[in-house]
PDB file of C-alpha atoms in Angstrom:
ATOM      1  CA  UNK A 675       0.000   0.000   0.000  1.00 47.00           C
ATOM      2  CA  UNK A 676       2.566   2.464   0.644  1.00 43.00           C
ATOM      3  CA  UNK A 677       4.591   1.784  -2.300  1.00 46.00           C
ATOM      4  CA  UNK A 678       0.906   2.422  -4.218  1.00 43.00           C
ATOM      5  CA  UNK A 679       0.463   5.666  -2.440  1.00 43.00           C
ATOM      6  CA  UNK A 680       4.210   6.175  -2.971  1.00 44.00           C
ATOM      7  CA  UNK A 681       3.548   6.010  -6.887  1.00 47.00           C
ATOM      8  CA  UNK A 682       0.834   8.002  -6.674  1.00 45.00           C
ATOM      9  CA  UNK A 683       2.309  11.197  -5.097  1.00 47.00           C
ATOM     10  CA  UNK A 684       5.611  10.815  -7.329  1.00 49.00           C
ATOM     11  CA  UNK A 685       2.932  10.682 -10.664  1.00 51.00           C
ATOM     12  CA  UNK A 686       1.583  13.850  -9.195  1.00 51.00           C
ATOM     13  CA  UNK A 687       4.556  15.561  -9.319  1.00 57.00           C
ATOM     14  CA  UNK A 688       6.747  13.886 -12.594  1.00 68.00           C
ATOM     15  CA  UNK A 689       3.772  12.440 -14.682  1.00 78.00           C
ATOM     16  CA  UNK A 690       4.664   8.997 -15.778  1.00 90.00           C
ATOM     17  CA  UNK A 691       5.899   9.168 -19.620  1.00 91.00           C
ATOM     18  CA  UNK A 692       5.594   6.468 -22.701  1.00 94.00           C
ATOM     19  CA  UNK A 693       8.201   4.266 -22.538  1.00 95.00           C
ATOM     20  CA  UNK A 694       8.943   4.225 -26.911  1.00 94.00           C
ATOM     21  CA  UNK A 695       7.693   8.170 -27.838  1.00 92.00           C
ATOM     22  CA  UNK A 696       7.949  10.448 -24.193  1.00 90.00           C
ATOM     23  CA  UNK A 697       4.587  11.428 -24.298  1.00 91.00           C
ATOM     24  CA  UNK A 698       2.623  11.378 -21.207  1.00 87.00           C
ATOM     25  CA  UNK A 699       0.799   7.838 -19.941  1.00 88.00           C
ATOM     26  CA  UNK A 700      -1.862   7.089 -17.530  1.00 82.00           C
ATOM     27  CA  UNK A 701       0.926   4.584 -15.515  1.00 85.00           C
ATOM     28  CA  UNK A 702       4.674   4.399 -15.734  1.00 85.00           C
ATOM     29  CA  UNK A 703       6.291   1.333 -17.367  1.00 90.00           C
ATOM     30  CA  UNK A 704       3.954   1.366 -19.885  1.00 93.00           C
ATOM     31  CA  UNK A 705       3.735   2.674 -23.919  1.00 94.00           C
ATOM     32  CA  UNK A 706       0.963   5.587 -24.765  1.00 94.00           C
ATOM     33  CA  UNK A 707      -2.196   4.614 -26.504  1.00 93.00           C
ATOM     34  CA  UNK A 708      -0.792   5.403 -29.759  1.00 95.00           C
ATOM     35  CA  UNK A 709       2.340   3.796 -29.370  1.00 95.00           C
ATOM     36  CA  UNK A 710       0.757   0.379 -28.194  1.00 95.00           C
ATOM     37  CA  UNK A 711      -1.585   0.723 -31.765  1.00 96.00           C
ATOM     38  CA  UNK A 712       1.770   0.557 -33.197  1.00 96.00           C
ATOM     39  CA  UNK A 713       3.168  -2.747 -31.682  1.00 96.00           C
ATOM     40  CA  UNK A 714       2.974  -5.429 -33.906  1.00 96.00           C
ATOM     41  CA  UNK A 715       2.184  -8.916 -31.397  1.00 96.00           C
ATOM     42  CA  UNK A 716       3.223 -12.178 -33.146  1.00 96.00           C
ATOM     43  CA  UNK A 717      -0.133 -14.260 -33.310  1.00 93.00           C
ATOM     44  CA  UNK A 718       0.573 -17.193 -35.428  1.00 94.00           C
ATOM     45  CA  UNK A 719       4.192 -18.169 -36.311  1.00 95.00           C
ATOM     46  CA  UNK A 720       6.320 -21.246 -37.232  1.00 95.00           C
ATOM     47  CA  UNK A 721       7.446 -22.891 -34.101  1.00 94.00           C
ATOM     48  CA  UNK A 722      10.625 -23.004 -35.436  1.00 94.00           C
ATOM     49  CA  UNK A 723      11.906 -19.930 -36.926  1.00 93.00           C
ATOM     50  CA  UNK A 724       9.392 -17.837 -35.320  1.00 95.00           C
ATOM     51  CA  UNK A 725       7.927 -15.933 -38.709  1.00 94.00           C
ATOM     52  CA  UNK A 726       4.484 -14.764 -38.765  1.00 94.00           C
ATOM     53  CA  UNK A 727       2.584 -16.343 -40.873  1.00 93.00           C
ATOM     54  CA  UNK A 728      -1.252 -15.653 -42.227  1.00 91.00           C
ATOM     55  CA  UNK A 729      -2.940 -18.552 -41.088  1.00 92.00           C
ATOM     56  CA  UNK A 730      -2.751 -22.281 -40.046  1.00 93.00           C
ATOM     57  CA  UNK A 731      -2.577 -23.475 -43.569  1.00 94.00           C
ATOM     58  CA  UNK A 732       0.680 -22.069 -44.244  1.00 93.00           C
ATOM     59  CA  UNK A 733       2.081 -24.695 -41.285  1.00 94.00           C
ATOM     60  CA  UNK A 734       2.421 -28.615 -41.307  1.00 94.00           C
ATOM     61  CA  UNK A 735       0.946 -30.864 -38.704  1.00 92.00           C
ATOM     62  CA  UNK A 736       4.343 -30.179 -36.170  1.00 92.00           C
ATOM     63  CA  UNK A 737       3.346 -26.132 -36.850  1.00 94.00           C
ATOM     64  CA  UNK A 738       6.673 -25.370 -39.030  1.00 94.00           C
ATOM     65  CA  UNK A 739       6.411 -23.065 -42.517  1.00 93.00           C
ATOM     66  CA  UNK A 740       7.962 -24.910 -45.611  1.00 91.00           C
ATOM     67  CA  UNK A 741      11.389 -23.891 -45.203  1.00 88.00           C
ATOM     68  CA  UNK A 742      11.421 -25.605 -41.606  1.00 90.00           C
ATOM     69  CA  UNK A 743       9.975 -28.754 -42.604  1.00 81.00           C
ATOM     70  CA  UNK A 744      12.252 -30.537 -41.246  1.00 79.00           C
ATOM     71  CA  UNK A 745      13.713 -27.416 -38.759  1.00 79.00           C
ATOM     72  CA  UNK A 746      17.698 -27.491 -39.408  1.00 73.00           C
ATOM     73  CA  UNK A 747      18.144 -25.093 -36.348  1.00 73.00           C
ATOM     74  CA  UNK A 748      19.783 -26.781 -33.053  1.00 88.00           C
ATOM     75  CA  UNK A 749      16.996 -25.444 -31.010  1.00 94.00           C
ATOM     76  CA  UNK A 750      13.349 -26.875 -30.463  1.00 95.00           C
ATOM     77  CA  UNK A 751      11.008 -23.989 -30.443  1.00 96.00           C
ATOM     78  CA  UNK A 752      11.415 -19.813 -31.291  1.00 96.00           C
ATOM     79  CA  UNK A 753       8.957 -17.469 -30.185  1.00 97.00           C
ATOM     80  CA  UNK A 754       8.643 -13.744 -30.223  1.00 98.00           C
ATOM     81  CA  UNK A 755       6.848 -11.373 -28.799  1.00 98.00           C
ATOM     82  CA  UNK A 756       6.184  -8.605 -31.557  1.00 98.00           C
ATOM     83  CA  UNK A 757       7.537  -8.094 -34.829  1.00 97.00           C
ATOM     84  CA  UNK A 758      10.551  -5.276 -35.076  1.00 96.00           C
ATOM     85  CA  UNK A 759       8.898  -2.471 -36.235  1.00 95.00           C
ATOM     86  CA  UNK A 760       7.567   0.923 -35.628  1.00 94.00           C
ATOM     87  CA  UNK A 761       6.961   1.038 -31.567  1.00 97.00           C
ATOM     88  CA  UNK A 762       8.861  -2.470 -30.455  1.00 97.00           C
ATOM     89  CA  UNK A 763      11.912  -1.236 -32.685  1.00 96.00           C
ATOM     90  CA  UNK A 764      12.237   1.979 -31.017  1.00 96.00           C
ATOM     91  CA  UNK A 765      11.713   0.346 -27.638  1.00 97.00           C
ATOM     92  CA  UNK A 766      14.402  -2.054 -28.085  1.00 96.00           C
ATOM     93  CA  UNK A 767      16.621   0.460 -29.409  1.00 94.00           C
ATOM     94  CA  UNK A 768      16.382   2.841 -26.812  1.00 93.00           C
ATOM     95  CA  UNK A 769      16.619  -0.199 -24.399  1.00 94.00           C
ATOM     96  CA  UNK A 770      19.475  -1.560 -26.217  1.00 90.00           C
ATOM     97  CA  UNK A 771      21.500   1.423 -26.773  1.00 89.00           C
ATOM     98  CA  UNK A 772      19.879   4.360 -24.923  1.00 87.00           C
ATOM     99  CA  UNK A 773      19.756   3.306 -21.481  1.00 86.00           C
ATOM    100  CA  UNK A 774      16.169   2.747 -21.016  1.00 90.00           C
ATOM    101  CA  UNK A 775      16.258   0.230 -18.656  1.00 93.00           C
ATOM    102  CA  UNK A 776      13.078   0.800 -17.500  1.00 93.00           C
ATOM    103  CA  UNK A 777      11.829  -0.721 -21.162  1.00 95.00           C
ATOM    104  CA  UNK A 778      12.985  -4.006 -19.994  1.00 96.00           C
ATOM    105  CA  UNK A 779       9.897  -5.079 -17.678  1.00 96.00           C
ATOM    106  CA  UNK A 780       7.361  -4.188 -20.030  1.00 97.00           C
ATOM    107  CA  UNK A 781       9.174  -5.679 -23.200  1.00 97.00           C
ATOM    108  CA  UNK A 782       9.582  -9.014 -20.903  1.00 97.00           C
ATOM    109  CA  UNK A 783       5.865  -9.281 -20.078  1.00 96.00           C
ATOM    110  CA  UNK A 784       5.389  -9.884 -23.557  1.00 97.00           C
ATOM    111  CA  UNK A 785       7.788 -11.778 -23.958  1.00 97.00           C
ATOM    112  CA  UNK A 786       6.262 -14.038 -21.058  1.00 96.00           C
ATOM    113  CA  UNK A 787       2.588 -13.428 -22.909  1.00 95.00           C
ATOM    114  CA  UNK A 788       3.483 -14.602 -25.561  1.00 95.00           C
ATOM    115  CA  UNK A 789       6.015 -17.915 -24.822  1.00 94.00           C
ATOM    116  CA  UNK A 790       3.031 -19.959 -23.699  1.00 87.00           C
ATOM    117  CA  UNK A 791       3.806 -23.501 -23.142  1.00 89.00           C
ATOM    118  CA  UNK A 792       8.000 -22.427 -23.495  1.00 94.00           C
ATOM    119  CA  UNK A 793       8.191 -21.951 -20.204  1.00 95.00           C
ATOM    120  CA  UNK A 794       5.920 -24.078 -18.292  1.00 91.00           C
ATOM    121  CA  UNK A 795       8.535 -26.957 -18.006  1.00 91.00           C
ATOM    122  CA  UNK A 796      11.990 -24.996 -18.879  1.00 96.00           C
ATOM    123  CA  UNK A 797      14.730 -25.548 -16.136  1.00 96.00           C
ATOM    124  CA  UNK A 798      16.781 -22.484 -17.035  1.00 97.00           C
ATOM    125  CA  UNK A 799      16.514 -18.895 -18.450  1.00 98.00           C
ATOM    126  CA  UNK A 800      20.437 -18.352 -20.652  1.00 98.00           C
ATOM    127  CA  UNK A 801      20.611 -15.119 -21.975  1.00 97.00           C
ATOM    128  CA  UNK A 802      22.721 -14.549 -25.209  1.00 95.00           C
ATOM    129  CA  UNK A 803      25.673 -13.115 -23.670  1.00 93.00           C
ATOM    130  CA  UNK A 804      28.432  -9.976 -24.740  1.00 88.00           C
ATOM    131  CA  UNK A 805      31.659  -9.911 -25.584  1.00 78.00           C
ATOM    132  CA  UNK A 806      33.269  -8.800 -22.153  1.00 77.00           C
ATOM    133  CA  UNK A 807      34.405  -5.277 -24.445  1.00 73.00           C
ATOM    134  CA  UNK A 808      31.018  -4.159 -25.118  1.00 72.00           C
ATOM    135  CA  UNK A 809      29.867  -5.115 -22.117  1.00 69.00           C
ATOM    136  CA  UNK A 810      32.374  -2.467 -20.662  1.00 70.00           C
ATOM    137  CA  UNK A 811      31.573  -0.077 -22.788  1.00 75.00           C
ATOM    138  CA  UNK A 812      27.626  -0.582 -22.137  1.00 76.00           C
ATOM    139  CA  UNK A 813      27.557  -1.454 -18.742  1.00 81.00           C
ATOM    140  CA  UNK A 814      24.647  -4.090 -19.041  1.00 89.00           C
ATOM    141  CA  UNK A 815      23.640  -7.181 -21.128  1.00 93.00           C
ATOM    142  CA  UNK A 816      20.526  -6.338 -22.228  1.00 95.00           C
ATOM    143  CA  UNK A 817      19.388 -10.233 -22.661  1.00 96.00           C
ATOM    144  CA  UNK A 818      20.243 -10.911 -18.781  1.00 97.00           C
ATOM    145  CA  UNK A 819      18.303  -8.040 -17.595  1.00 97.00           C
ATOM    146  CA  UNK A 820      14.905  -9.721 -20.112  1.00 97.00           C
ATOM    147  CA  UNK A 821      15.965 -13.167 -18.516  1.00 97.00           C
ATOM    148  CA  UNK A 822      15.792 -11.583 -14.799  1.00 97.00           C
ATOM    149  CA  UNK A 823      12.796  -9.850 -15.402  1.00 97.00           C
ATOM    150  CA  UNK A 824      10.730 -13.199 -17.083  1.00 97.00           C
ATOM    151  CA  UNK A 825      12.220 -15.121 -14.034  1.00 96.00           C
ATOM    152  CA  UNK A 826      10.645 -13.088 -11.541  1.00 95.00           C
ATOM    153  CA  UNK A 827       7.119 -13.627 -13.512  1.00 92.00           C
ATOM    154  CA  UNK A 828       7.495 -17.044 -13.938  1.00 90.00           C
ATOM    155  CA  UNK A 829       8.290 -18.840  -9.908  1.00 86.00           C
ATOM    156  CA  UNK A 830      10.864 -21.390  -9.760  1.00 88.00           C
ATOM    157  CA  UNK A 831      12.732 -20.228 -13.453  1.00 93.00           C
ATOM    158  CA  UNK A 832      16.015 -19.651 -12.277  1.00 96.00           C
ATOM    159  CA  UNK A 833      19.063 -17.361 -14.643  1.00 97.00           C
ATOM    160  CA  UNK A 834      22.516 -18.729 -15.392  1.00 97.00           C
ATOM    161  CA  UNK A 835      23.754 -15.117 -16.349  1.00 95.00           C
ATOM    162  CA  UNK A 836      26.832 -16.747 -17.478  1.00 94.00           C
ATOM    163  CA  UNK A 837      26.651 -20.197 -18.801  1.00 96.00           C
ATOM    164  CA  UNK A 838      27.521 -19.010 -21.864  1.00 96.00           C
ATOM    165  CA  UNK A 839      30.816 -16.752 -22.863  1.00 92.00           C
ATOM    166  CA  UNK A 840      31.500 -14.635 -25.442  1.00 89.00           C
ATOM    167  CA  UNK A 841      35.166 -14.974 -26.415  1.00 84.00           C
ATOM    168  CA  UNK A 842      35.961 -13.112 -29.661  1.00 67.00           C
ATOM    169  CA  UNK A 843      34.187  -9.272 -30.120  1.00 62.00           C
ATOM    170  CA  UNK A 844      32.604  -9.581 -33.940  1.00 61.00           C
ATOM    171  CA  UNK A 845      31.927  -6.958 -36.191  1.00 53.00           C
ATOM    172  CA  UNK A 846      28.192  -5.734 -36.630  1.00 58.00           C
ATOM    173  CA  UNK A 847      26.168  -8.013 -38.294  1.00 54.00           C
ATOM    174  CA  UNK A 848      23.351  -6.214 -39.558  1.00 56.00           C
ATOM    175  CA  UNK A 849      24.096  -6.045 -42.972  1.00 54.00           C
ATOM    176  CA  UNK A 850      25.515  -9.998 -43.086  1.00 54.00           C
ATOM    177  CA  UNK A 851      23.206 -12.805 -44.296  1.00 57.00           C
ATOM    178  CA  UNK A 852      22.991 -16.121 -42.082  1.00 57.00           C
ATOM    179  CA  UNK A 853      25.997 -18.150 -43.356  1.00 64.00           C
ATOM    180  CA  UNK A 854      28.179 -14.899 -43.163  1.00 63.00           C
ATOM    181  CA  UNK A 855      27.002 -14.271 -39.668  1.00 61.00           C
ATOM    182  CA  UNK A 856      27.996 -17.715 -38.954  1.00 59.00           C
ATOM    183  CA  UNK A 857      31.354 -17.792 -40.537  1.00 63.00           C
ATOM    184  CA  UNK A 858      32.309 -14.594 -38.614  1.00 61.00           C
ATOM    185  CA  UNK A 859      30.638 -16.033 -35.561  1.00 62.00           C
ATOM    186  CA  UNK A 860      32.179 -19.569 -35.326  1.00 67.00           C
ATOM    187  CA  UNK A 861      34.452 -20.345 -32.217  1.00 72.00           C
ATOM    188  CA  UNK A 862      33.091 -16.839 -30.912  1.00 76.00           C
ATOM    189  CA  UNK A 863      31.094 -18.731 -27.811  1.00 84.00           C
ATOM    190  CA  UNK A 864      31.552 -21.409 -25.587  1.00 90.00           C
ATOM    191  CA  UNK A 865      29.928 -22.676 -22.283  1.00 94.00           C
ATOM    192  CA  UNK A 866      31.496 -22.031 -19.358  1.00 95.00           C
ATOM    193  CA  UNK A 867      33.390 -24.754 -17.437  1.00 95.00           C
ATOM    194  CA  UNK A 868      31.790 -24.231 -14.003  1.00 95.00           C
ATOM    195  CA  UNK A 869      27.805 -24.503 -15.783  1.00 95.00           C
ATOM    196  CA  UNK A 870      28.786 -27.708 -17.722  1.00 96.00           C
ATOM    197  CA  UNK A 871      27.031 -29.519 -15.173  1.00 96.00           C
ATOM    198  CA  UNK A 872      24.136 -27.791 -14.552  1.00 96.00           C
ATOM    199  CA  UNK A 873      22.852 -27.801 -17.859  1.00 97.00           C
ATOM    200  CA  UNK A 874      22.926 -31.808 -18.574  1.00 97.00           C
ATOM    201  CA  UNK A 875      19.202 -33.104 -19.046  1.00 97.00           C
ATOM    202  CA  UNK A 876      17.831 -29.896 -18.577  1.00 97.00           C
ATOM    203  CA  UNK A 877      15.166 -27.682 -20.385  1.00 98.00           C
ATOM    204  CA  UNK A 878      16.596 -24.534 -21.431  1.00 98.00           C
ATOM    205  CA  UNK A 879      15.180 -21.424 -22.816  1.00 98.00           C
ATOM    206  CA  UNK A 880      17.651 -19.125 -24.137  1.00 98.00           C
ATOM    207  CA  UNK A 881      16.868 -15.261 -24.440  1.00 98.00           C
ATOM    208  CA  UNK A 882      17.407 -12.216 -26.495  1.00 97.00           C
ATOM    209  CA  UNK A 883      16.068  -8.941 -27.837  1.00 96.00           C
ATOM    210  CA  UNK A 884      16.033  -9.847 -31.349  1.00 95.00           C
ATOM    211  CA  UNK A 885      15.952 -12.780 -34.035  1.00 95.00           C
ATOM    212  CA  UNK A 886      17.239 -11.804 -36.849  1.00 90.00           C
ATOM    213  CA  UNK A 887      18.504 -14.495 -38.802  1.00 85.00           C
ATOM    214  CA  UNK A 888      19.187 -17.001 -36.195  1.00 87.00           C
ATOM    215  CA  UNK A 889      23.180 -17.553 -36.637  1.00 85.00           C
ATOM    216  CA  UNK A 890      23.687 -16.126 -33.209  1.00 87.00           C
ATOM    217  CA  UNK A 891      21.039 -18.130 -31.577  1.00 91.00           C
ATOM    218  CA  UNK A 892      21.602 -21.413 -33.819  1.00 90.00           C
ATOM    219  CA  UNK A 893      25.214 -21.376 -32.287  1.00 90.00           C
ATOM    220  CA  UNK A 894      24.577 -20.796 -28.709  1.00 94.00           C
ATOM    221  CA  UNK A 895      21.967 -23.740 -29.063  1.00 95.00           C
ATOM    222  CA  UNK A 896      24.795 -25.978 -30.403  1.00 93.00           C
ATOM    223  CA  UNK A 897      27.076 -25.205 -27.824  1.00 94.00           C
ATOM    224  CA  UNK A 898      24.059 -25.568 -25.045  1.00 97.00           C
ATOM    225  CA  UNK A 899      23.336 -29.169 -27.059  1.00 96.00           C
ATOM    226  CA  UNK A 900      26.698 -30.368 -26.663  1.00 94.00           C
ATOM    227  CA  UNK A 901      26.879 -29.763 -23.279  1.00 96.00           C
ATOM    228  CA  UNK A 902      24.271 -32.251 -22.481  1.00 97.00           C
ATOM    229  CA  UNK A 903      20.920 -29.769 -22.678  1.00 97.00           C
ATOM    230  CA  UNK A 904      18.203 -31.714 -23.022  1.00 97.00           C
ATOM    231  CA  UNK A 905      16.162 -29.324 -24.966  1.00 96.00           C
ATOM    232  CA  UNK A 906      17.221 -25.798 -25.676  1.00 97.00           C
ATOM    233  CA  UNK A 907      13.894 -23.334 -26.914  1.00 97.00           C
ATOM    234  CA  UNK A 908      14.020 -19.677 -28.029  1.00 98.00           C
ATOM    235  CA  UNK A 909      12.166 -16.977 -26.884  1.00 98.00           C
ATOM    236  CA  UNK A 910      12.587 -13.327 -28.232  1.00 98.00           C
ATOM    237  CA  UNK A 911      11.106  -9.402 -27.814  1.00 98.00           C
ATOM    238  CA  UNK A 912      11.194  -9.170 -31.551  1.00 98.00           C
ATOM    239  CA  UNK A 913      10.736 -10.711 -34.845  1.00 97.00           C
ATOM    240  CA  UNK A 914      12.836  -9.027 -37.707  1.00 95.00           C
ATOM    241  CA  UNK A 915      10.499  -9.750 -41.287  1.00 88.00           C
ATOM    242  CA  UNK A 916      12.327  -8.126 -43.853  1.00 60.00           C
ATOM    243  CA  UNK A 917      15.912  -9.515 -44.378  1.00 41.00           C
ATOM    244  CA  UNK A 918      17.999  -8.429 -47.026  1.00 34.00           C
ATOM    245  CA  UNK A 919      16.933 -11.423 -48.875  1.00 35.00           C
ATOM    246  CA  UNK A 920      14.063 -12.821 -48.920  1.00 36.00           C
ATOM    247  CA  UNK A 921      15.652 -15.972 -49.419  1.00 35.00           C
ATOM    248  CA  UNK A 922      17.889 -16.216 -46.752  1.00 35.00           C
ATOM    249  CA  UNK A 923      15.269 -17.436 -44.304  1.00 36.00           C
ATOM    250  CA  UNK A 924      16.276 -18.835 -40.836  1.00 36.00           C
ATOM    251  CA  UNK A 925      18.219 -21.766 -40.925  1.00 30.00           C
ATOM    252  CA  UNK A 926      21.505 -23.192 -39.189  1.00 29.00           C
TER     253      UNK A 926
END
């Protein structure tokens, strides 16, 4: 009650502003009207790749599009939460690279909304982690804070922060397709020593801010695989759509 009346009075004073545009809100933490119009949710997806598709006809029985029939990825399941554009792109920018940390509870409650049955049985939250460089020079991770955030939804999820480590600092890879993210990303992660045997038969759900063509995620599921995960699942903020090919779809 206190902290309620607390939030109250401080409103009063510094009304709460949209978390994507600045504009004012009704509540802090969340997005203005306009801005929420704006967010894209993903409905219906492949359960592999995590691209929205139109209806149920463009999936197969096990709920994967054509080009993941059979998935080639080394995780089970992808999901994300909205697509990355207009109001979820400028939230995970600012997130990302503005120090909005305060974007990172509401962009992990729909994350949580929208991973259904991900997490129901999942042993651990592993967020994608950063080179130890640009973690220096940002001063957070931004996929441990979505991983601490979803664990504190979710009772009895626990976070390895660090299972996995990021050895080699890459270039950008925004304008790279999937086999040249890979190339430039191979022997650039590893799982760390002391985790080894925490993650043997266990259900892992490994978190980030964006999918984009999957070469990041595809290799921290192999490495999570080889250390004796049981099943390693996906779960995202945001769903890029447009690649710079059309053809390069998601695939290991």
């Amino acid at each position: 009650m206190l902290r309620a009346l607390g939030r109250v009075g401080l409103d009063l004073f510094l009304p709460p502003i949209c978390l994507s545009c600045g504009g004012e809100t009704t509540q802090s933490g969340l997005v203005c009207l306009d801005c929420f119009q704006h967010l894209h949710p993903v409905v219906l997806s492949c359960r592999h790749c995590a691209l929205p598709v139109a209806s149920e006809a463009y999936l197969n029985t096990s709920g994967h599009c054509a080009k993941c029939a059979p998935p080639s990825g080394y995780w089970n399941e992808a999901q994300a939460a909205w697509l990355y554009e207009d109001t979820a792109r400028r939230l995970i920018l600012h997130f990302k690279y503005g120090d909005r940390l305060e974007s990172a509870a509401f962009l992990a409650q729909g994350m949580m909304a929208s991973a259904g049955r991900m997490l129901a049985h999942a042993d651990y939250l592993v967020p994608v982690p950063l080179h130890r460089h640009r973690f220096w020079h940002r001063r957070y991770n931004q996929a441990v804070l979505l991983a601490r955030h979803i664990a504190r939804l979710q009772p009895g999820l626990r976070v390895l922060p660090d299972a996995l480590i990021r050895h080699r600092a890459t270039q950008n890879l925004a304008s790279l397709f999937h086999d040249q993210r890979a190339q430039v990303l191979e022997n650039a992660f590893s799982v760390a020593a002391s985790k080894r045997d925490l993650l043997v038969g266990r259900h892992i759900v490994l978190i980030d801010d964006i999918l984009t063509t999957g070469a990041t995620a595809s290799i921290c599921a192999r490495h999570l695989r080889q250390a004796g995960a049981k099943r390693v699942d996906l779960l995202v903020a945001a769903r890029t759509v447009k690649l710079a090919d059309d053809s390069d779809r998601l695939h290991a």
